[in-house]
XYZ file of C-alpha atoms in Angstrom:
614
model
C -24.269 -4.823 -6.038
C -21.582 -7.024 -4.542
C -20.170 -10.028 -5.883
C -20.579 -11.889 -2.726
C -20.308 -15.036 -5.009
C -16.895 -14.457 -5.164
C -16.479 -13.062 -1.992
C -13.350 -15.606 -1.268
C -11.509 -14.237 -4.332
C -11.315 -10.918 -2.841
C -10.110 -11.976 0.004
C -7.316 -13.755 -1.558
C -6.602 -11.311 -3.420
C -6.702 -8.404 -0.753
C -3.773 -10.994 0.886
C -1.741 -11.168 -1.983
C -2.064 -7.291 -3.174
C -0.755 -6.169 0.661
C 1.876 -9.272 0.309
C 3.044 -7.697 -2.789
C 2.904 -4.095 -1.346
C 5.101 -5.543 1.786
C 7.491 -7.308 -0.720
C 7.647 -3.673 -2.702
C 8.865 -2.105 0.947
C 10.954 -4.788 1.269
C 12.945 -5.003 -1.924
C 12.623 -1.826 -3.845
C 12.630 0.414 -0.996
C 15.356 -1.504 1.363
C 16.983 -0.896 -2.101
C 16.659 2.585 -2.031
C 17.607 3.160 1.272
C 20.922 0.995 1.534
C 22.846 4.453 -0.178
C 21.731 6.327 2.874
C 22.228 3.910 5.648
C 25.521 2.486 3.947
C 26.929 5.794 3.888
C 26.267 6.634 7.387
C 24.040 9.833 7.035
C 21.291 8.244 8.504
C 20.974 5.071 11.351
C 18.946 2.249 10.314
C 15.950 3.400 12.685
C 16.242 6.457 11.495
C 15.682 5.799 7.869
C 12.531 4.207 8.805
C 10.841 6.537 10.320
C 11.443 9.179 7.682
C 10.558 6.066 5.206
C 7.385 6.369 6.909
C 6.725 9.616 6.724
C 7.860 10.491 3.286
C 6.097 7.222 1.786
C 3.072 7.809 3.080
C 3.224 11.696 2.423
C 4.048 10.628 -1.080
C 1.487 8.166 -1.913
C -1.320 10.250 -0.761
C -0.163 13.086 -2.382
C 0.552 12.331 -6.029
C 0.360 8.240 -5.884
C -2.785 7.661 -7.503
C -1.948 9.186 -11.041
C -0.023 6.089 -11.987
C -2.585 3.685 -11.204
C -4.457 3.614 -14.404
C -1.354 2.179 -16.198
C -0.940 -0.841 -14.187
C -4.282 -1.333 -13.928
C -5.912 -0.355 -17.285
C -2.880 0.206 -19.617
C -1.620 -3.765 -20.648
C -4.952 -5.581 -20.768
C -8.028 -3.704 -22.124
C -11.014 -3.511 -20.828
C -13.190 -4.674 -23.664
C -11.264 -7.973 -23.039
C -13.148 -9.199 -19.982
C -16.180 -8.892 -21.786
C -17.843 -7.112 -18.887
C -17.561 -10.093 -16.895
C -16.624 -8.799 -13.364
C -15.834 -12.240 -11.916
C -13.282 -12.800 -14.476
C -11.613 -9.569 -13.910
C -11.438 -9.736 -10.116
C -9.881 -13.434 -10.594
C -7.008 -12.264 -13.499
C -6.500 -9.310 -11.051
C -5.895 -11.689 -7.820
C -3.615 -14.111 -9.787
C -1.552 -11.426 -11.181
C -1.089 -9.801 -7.903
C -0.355 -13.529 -6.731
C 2.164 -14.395 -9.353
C 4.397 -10.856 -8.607
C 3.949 -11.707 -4.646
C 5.551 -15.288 -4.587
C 8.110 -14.248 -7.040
C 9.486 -11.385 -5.040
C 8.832 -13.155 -1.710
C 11.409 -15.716 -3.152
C 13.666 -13.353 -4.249
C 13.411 -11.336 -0.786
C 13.873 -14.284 0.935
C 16.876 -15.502 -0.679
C 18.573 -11.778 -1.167
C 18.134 -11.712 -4.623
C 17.144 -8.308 -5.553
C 14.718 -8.025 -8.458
C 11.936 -5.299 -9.332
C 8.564 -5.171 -7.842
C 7.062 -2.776 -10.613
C 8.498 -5.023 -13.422
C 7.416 -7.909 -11.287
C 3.704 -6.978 -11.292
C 3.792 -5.952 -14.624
C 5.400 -9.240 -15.725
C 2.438 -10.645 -14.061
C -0.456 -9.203 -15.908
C 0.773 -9.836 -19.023
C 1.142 -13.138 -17.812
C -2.316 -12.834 -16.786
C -3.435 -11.503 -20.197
C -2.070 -14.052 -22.502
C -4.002 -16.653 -20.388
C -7.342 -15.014 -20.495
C -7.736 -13.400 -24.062
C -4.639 -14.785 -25.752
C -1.285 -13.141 -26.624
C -3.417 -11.011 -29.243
C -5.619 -9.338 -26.488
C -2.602 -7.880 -24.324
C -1.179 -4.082 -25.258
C 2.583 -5.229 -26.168
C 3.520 -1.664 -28.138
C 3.460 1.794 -26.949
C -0.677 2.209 -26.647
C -0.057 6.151 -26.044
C 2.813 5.389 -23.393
C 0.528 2.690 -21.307
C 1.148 -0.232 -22.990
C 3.635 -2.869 -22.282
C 6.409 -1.722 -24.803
C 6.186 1.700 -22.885
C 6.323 0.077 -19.486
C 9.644 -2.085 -20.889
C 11.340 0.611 -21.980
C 12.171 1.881 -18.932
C 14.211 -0.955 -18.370
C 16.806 0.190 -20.349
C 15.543 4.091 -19.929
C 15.745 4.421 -16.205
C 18.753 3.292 -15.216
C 20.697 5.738 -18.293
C 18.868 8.561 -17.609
C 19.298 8.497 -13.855
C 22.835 7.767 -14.020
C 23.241 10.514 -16.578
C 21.565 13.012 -13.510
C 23.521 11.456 -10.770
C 26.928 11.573 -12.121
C 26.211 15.565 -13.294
C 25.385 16.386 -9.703
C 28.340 14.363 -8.071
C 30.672 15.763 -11.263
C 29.362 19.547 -9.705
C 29.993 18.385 -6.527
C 33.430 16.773 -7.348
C 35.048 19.799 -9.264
C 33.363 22.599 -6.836
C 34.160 21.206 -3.804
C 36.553 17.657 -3.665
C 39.077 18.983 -6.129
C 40.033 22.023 -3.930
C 43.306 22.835 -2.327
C 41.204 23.506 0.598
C 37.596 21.567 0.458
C 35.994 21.980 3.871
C 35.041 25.972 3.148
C 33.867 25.527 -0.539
C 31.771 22.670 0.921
C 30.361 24.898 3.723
C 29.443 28.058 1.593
C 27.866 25.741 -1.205
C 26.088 23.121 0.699
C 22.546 25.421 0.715
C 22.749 25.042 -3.165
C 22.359 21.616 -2.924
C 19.186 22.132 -0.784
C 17.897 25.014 -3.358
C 17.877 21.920 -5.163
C 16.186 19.295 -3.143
C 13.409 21.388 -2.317
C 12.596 22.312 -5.744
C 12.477 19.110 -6.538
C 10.107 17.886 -3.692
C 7.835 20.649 -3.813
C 7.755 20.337 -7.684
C 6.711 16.881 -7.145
C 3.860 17.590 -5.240
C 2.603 20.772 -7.299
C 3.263 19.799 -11.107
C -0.024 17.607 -11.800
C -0.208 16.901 -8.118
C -2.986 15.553 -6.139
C -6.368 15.987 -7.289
C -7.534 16.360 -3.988
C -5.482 19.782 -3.385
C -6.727 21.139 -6.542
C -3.367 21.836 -8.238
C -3.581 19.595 -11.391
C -5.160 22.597 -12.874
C -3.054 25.839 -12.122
C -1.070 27.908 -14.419
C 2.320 27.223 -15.051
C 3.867 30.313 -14.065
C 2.117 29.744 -10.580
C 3.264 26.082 -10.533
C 6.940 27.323 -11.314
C 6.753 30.340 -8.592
C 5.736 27.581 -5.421
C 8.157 25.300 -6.636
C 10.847 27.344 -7.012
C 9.460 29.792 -3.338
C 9.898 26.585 -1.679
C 13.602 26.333 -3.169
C 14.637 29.768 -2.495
C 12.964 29.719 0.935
C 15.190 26.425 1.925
C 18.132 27.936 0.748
C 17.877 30.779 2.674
C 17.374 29.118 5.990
C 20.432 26.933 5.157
C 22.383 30.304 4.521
C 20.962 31.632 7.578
C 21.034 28.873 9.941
C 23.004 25.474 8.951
C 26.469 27.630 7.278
C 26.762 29.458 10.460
C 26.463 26.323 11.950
C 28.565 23.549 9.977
C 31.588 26.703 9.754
C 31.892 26.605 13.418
C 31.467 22.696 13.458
C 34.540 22.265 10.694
C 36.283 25.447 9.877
C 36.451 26.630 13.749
C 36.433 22.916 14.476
C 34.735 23.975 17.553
C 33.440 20.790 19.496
C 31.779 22.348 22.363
C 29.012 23.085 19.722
C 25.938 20.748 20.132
C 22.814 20.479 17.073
C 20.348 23.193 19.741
C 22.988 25.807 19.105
C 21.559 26.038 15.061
C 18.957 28.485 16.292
C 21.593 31.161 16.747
C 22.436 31.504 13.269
C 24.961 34.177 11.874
C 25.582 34.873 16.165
C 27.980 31.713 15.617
C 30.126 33.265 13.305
C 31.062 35.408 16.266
C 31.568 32.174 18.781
C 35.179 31.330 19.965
C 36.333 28.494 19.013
C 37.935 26.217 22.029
C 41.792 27.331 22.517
C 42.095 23.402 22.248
C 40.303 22.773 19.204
C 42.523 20.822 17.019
C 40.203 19.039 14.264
C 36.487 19.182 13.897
C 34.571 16.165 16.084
C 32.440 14.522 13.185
C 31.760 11.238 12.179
C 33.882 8.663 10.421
C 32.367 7.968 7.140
C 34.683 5.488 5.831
C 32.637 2.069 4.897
C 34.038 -0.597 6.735
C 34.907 0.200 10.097
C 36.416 -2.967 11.924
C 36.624 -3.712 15.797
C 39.708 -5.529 16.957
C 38.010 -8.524 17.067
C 36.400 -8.528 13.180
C 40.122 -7.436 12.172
C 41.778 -10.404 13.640
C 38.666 -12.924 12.224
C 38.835 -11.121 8.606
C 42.397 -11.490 8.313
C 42.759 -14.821 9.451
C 39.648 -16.082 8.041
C 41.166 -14.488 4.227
C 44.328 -17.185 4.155
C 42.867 -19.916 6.368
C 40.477 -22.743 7.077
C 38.304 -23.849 9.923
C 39.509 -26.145 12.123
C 36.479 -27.845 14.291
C 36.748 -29.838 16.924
C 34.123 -32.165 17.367
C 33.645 -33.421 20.655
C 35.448 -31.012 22.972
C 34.084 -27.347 22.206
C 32.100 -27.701 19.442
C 31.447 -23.663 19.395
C 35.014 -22.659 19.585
C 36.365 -22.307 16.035
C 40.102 -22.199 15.168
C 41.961 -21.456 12.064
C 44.253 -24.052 10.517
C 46.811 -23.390 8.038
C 46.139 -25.356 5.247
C 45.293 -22.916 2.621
C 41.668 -22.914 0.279
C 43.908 -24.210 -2.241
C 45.509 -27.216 -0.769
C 41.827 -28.385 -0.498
C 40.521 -31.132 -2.526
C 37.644 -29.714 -4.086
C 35.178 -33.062 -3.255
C 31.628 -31.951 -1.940
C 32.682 -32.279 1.330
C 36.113 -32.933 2.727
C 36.967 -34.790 5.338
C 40.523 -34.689 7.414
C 41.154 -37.083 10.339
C 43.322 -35.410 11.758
C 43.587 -34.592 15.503
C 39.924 -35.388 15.605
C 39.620 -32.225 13.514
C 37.458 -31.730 10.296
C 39.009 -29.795 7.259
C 36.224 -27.908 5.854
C 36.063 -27.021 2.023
C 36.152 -23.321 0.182
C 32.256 -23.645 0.180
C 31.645 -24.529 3.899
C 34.351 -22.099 4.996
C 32.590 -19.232 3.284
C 28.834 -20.523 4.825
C 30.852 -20.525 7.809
C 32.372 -17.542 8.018
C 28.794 -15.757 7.409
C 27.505 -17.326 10.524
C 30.197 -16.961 12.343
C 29.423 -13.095 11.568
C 25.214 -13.903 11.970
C 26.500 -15.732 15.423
C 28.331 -12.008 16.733
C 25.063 -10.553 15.959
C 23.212 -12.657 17.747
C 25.729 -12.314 20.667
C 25.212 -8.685 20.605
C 20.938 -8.751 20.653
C 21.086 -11.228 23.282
C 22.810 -8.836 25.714
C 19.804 -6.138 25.190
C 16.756 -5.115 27.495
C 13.622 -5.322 26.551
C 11.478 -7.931 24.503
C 13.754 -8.375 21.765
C 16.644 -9.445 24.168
C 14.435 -11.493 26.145
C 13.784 -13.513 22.950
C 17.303 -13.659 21.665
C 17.932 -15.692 24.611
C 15.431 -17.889 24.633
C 15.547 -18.871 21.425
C 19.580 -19.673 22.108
C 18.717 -21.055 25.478
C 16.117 -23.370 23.747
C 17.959 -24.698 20.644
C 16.387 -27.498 18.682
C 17.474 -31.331 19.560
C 18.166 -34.249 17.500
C 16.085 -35.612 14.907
C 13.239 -34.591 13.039
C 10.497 -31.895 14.330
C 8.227 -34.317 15.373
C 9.923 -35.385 17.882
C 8.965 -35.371 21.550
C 11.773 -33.450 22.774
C 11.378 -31.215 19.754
C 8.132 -30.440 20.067
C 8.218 -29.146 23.594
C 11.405 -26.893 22.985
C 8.821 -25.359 19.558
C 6.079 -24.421 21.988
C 8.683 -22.633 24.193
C 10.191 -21.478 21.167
C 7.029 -20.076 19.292
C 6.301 -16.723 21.615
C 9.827 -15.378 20.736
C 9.431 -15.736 17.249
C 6.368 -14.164 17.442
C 8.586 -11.186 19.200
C 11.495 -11.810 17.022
C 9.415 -11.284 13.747
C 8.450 -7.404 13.913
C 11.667 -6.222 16.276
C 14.500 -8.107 14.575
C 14.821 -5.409 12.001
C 15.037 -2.906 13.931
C 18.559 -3.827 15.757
C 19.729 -5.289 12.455
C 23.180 -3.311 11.656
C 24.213 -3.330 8.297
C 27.567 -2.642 8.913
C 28.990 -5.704 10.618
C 27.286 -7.688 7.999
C 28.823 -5.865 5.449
C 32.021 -6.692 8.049
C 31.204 -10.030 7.995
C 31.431 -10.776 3.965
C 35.586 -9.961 4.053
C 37.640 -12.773 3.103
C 34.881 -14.299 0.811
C 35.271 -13.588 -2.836
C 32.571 -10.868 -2.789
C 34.774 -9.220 -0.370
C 37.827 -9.003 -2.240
C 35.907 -7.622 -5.250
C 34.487 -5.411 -3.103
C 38.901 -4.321 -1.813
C 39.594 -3.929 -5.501
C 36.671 -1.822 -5.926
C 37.220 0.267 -3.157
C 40.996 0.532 -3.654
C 39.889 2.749 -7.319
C 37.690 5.292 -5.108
C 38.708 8.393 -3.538
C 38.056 8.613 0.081
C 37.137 12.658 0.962
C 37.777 14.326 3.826
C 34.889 13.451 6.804
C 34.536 17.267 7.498
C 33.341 17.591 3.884
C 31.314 14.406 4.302
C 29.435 15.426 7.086
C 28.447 18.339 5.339
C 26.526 16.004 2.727
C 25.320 14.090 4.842
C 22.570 16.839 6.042
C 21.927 17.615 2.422
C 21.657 13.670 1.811
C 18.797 13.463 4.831
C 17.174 15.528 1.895
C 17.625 13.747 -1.028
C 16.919 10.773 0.722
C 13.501 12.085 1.737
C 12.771 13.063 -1.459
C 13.896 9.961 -2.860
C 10.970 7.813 -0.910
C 8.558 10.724 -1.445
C 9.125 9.967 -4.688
C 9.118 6.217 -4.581
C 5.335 6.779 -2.674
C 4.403 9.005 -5.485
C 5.180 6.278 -8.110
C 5.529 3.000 -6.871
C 2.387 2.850 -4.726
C 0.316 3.435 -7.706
C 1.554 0.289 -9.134
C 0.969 -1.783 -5.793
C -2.045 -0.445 -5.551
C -3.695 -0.447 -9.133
C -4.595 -4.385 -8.972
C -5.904 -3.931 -5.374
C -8.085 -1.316 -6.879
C -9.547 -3.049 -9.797
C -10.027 -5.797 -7.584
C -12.482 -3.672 -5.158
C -14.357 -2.189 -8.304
C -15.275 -5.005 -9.366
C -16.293 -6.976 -6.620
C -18.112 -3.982 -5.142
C -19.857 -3.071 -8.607
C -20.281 -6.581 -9.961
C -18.685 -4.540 -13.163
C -15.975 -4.799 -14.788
C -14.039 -1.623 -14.038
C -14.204 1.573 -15.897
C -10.724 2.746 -18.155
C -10.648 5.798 -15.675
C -12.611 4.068 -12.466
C -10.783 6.230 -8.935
C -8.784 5.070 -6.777
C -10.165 5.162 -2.896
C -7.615 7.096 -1.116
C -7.909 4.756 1.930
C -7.121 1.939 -0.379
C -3.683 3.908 -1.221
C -2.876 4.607 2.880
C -3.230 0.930 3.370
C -0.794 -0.111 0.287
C 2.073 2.181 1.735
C 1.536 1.707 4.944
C 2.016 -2.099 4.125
C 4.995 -0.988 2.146
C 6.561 0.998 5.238
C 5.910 -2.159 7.287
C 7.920 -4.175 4.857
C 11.020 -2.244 4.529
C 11.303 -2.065 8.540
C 10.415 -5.579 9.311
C 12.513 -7.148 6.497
C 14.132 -4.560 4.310
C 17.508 -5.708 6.298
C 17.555 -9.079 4.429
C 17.986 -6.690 0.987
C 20.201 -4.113 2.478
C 22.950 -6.216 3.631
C 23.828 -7.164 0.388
C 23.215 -4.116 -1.458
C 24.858 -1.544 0.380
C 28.088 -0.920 -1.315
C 28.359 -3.764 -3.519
C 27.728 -1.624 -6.522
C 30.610 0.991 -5.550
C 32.024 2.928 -2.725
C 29.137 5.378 -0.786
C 30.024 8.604 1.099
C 27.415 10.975 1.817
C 28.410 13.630 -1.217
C 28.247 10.796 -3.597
C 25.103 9.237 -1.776
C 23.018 12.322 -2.074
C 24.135 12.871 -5.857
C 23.145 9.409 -6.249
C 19.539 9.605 -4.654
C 19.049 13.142 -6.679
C 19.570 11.656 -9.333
C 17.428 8.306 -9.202
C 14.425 10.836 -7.430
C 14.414 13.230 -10.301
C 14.258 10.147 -13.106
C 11.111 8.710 -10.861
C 9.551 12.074 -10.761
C 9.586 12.762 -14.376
C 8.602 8.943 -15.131
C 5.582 9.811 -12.925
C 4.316 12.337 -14.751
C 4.196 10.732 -17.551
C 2.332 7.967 -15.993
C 5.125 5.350 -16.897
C 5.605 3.200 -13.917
C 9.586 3.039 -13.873
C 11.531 0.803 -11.060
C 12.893 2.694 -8.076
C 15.498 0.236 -7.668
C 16.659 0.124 -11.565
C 16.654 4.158 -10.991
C 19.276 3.867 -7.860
C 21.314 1.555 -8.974
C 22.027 3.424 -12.624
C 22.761 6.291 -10.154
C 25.146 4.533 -7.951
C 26.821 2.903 -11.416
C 26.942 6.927 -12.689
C 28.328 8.314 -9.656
C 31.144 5.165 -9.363
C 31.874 5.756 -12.859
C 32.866 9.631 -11.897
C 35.824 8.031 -10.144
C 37.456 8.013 -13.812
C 37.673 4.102 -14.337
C 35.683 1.545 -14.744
C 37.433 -0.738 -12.332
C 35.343 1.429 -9.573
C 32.092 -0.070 -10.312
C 31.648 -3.629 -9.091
C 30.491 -5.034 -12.476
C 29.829 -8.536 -11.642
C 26.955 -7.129 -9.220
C 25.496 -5.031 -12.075
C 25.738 -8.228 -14.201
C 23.543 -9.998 -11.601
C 21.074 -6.981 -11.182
C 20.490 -6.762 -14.822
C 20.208 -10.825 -14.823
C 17.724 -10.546 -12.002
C 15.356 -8.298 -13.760
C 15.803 -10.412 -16.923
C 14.566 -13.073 -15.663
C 11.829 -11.498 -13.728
C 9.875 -10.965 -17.157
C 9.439 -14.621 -17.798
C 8.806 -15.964 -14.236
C 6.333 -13.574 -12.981
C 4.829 -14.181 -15.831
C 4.740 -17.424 -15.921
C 3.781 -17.704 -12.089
C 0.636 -15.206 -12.629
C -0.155 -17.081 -15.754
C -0.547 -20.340 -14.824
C -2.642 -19.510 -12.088
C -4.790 -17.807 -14.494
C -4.845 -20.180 -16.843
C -5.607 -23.435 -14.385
C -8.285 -21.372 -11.949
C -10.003 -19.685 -15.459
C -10.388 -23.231 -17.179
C -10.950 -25.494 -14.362
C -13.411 -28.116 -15.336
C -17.003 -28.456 -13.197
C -18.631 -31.214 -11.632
């Protein structure tokens, strides 16, 4: 029988568990996908439609085993007392108080956890309905809250400690040679031997109760696993080293990506009598224009210099240096009608001034998205408040391109130029210093691991569907049972698969509409990417998340990657490699996102449980 009493609190809470799973796309997985997309191996569109397959392919495959945890494992069930209506409403606030916290934190480009998040949450939850007594806080056979916690600490070692093995193989194997671009060829399918254990492991170990393979042997479990391997190494022998040793040892550049069907037959192929140096990709970071050279540099020792009636738009450099500036909250020098602008507004400045090229670029596109660009810039906003006149018929032409704006934006966002665009600030000469301690590899051997990366990569948000869908999803779930059932829910009550499709499909939708906002600031801030050390890096945070999975401990994607990226930056051999005022602020973010979930999920709790009746 359905609660249709409470009909509305299902509702709400349906919104807030998909806002949550969007936030999840948009944080965690943005998070995972920065290595990839700040290395160059994959385009931005790119890495969202293989975030869409992979996700998806993940959750439904082995995504529903960690469910119970989040939704069973911290508050018991004997708690609610059997009341349903109770259960759906601590359910809908703690999915609530995780939502708005990492909405903020999205918003404002803080990057926190959405796993620790929602688990903040319902303990929040907890203490509000049955008291701090009633909520699991120790181990409660690896579901309880001390479990969960550990991984905070757990995660990001372990997954460093795999990352920085496989980049260390990588390193000595390969990087270290006299000669690197033919060890890196006749290696590389070892690196997908790996991969595609890994995956297919994934999927068969304990895997989805709706293929049947929980219960098989080991020894068959071991042989499909490691078939799958085998059988991807040997079409990488067979196929992709024939191919990459005519693309970098012949440095043949007639060759074109069709030409991989030929296998071994390209061993045979004459190379161009021209052929001087293979044609691949620069991998290097930051890649500046002639124009973001001559802004960096002489936005590093300068200020602004507006002038305010003639050309408002047209901004000059003076040379008064940051440190000739009185430090006053804002600064003003009369000077040839010209306004000196302080340290602060030069750096907000010199971010939209990099926002503003953007723009510039997106406005000059077909299609919808260009259409709106310009309208919105044709069709700024006037004087005074919004309620104005004026400003209320330039809104109404404004409104249709936001509506276009909203889903497209991401998808022309380039990461790059806003990475560009952070040079001269002091985040940017952190990230020099940090750069300056990292080798920089040959781009032949680079664009070798950047094919094996596409595969860690994939395996990395197969993995991330596996695990963190189950924790989007197990509040959702609990929520359903009990409004359906008018029960509260069972310690071992199913998850509906179609309930599982919708959470990571709302997850994929997050990460391409606004994983951008994340990924700007997180690709290489932690340390400098390159495709070997960006596949070593997503190896090693996929296998941690695996083995967390089936052990039904939800464990944070993002706390996974970025031990891995602090592993593989530590291979460098010094610690002024790793950028450790960002790892300060990661570890600070998820700090603090214990107490404020909490205390958001909570006091919604607390205020909607006890609210008085007329």
């Amino acid at each position: 029988m359905v609660l249709h009493e409470f009909t509305y609190i299902f509702a709400i809470g349906t919104f807030f568990a998909l806002l949550e799973a969007y936030n999840n796309g948009a944080n965690d997985v943005a998070n995972a996908w920065a290595t990839s997309v700040s290395s160059r191996s994959v385009t931005y569109r790119q890495a969202m439609v293989l975030c869409l397959i992979f996700e998806m392919t993940g959750a439904l495959a082995v995504g529903a085993r960690t469910a119970s945890t989040i939704k069973n494992g911290i508050i018991p069930i004997s708690a609610f007392h059997n009341n349903a209506g109770v259960q759906l409403l601590a359910f809908t606030c703690a999915s609530a108080g995780a939502a708005i916290w990492v909405m903020w934190c999205t918003r404002h480009n803080a990057h926190v956890s959405s796993t620790y998040s929602l688990v903040s949450s319902i303990a929040g939850v907890g203490v509000a309905t049955v008291g701090a007594r009633g909520v699991q806080w120790g181990w409660n056979h690896g579901q309880g809250l001390g479990a969960i916690f550990s991984g905070l600490v757990m995660a990001p070692v372990i997954s460093g400690c795999f990352a920085a093995i496989i980049f260390l193989l990588v390193k000595y194997v390969v990087h270290l040679r006299t000669n690197p671009v033919p060890w890196a060829v006749w290696t590389s399918p070892c690196f997908f031997l790996i991969a595609g254990t890994i995956c297919s492991l994934s999927i068969v170990y304990k895997g989805s109760p709706k293929l049947g393979l929980a219960n098989k042997p080991a020894w068959y479990i071991a042989s499909v696993s490691l078939g799958t391997g085998f059988g991807l190494f040997a079409l990488a022998a067979i196929f992709f080293v024939p191919y990459v040793h005519a693309k970098v040892v012949k440095k043949d550049y007639t060759l074109k990506l069709y030409d991989i069907y030929k296998g071994p037959l390209l061993f045979y192929r004459p190379a161009p009598p021209d052929a001087e140096r293979a044609r691949v990709p620069n991998y290097a970071v930051l890649q500046r224009s002639g124009e973001d050279e001559k802004d960096d540099s002489s936005s590093e020792h300068s200020v602004n210099k507006v002038h305010s009636d003639q050309d408002k738009s047209d901004i000059k450099r003076d040379d008064i240096t940051p440190a000739a500036i009185p430090t006053t909250p804002r600064t003003l020098v009369q000077e040839e009608g010209a306004v000196a602008l302080n340290p602060q507004e030069e750096y907000q400045l010199l971010l939209k001034k990099a926002l503003e090229r953007h723009h510039a670029d997106l406005r000059k596109k077909r299609g919808p998205l260009g259409w709106a660009m310009r309208t919105l810039h044709a069709n700024p906003m006037g004087a005074g408040s919004i309620h104005e006149l004026h400003n209320l018929k330039t809104l109404c032409i404004r409104l249709p391109a936001y509506v276009v704006v909203a889903p497209l934006y991401g998808l022309y966002y380039d990461i790059h130029k806003a990475q560009v665009g952070v040079l001269g600030t002091p985040e940017g000469r952190r990230m020099d210093g940090v750069y300056a301690h990292a080798t920089k590899y040959p781009n032949e051997v680079e664009y070798l691991y950047s094919f094996v990366q596409i595969i860690t990569a994939c395996t990395a948000s197969f993995a991330h569907g596996a695990n963190d869908v189950g924790n989007a999803v197990g509040v959702w779930a609990a929520m359903y049972s009990a409004w359906s059932t008018s029960t509260a829910i069972a310690a071992k009550a199913p998850v509906p698969l179609w309930q599982i499709a919708v959470t990571a499909l709302a997850i994929c939708i997050g990460f391409i509409t606004y994983g951008y906002n994340i990924m700007k600031v997180m690709g290489n801030k932690i340390t400098y990417h390159s495709p070997s050390r960006g596949s070593s890096m997503e190896m090693g945070a996929a296998i941690t998340i695996l083995v967390f999975s089936q052990y039904k401990l939800p464990v944070s994607t993002s706390m996974c990657i970025t031990g891995a990226t602090v592993g593989v930056g530590l291979c460098n051999g010094t610690f002024k490699a790793v950028n450790w005022h960002r790892v300060g602020l990661l570890f600070f973010s998820w700090i603090m996102t214990i107490p404020i979930a909490g205390l958001i999920g909570g006091c919604l709790m607390g205020i909607t449980l006890n609210t008085p009746k007329f």
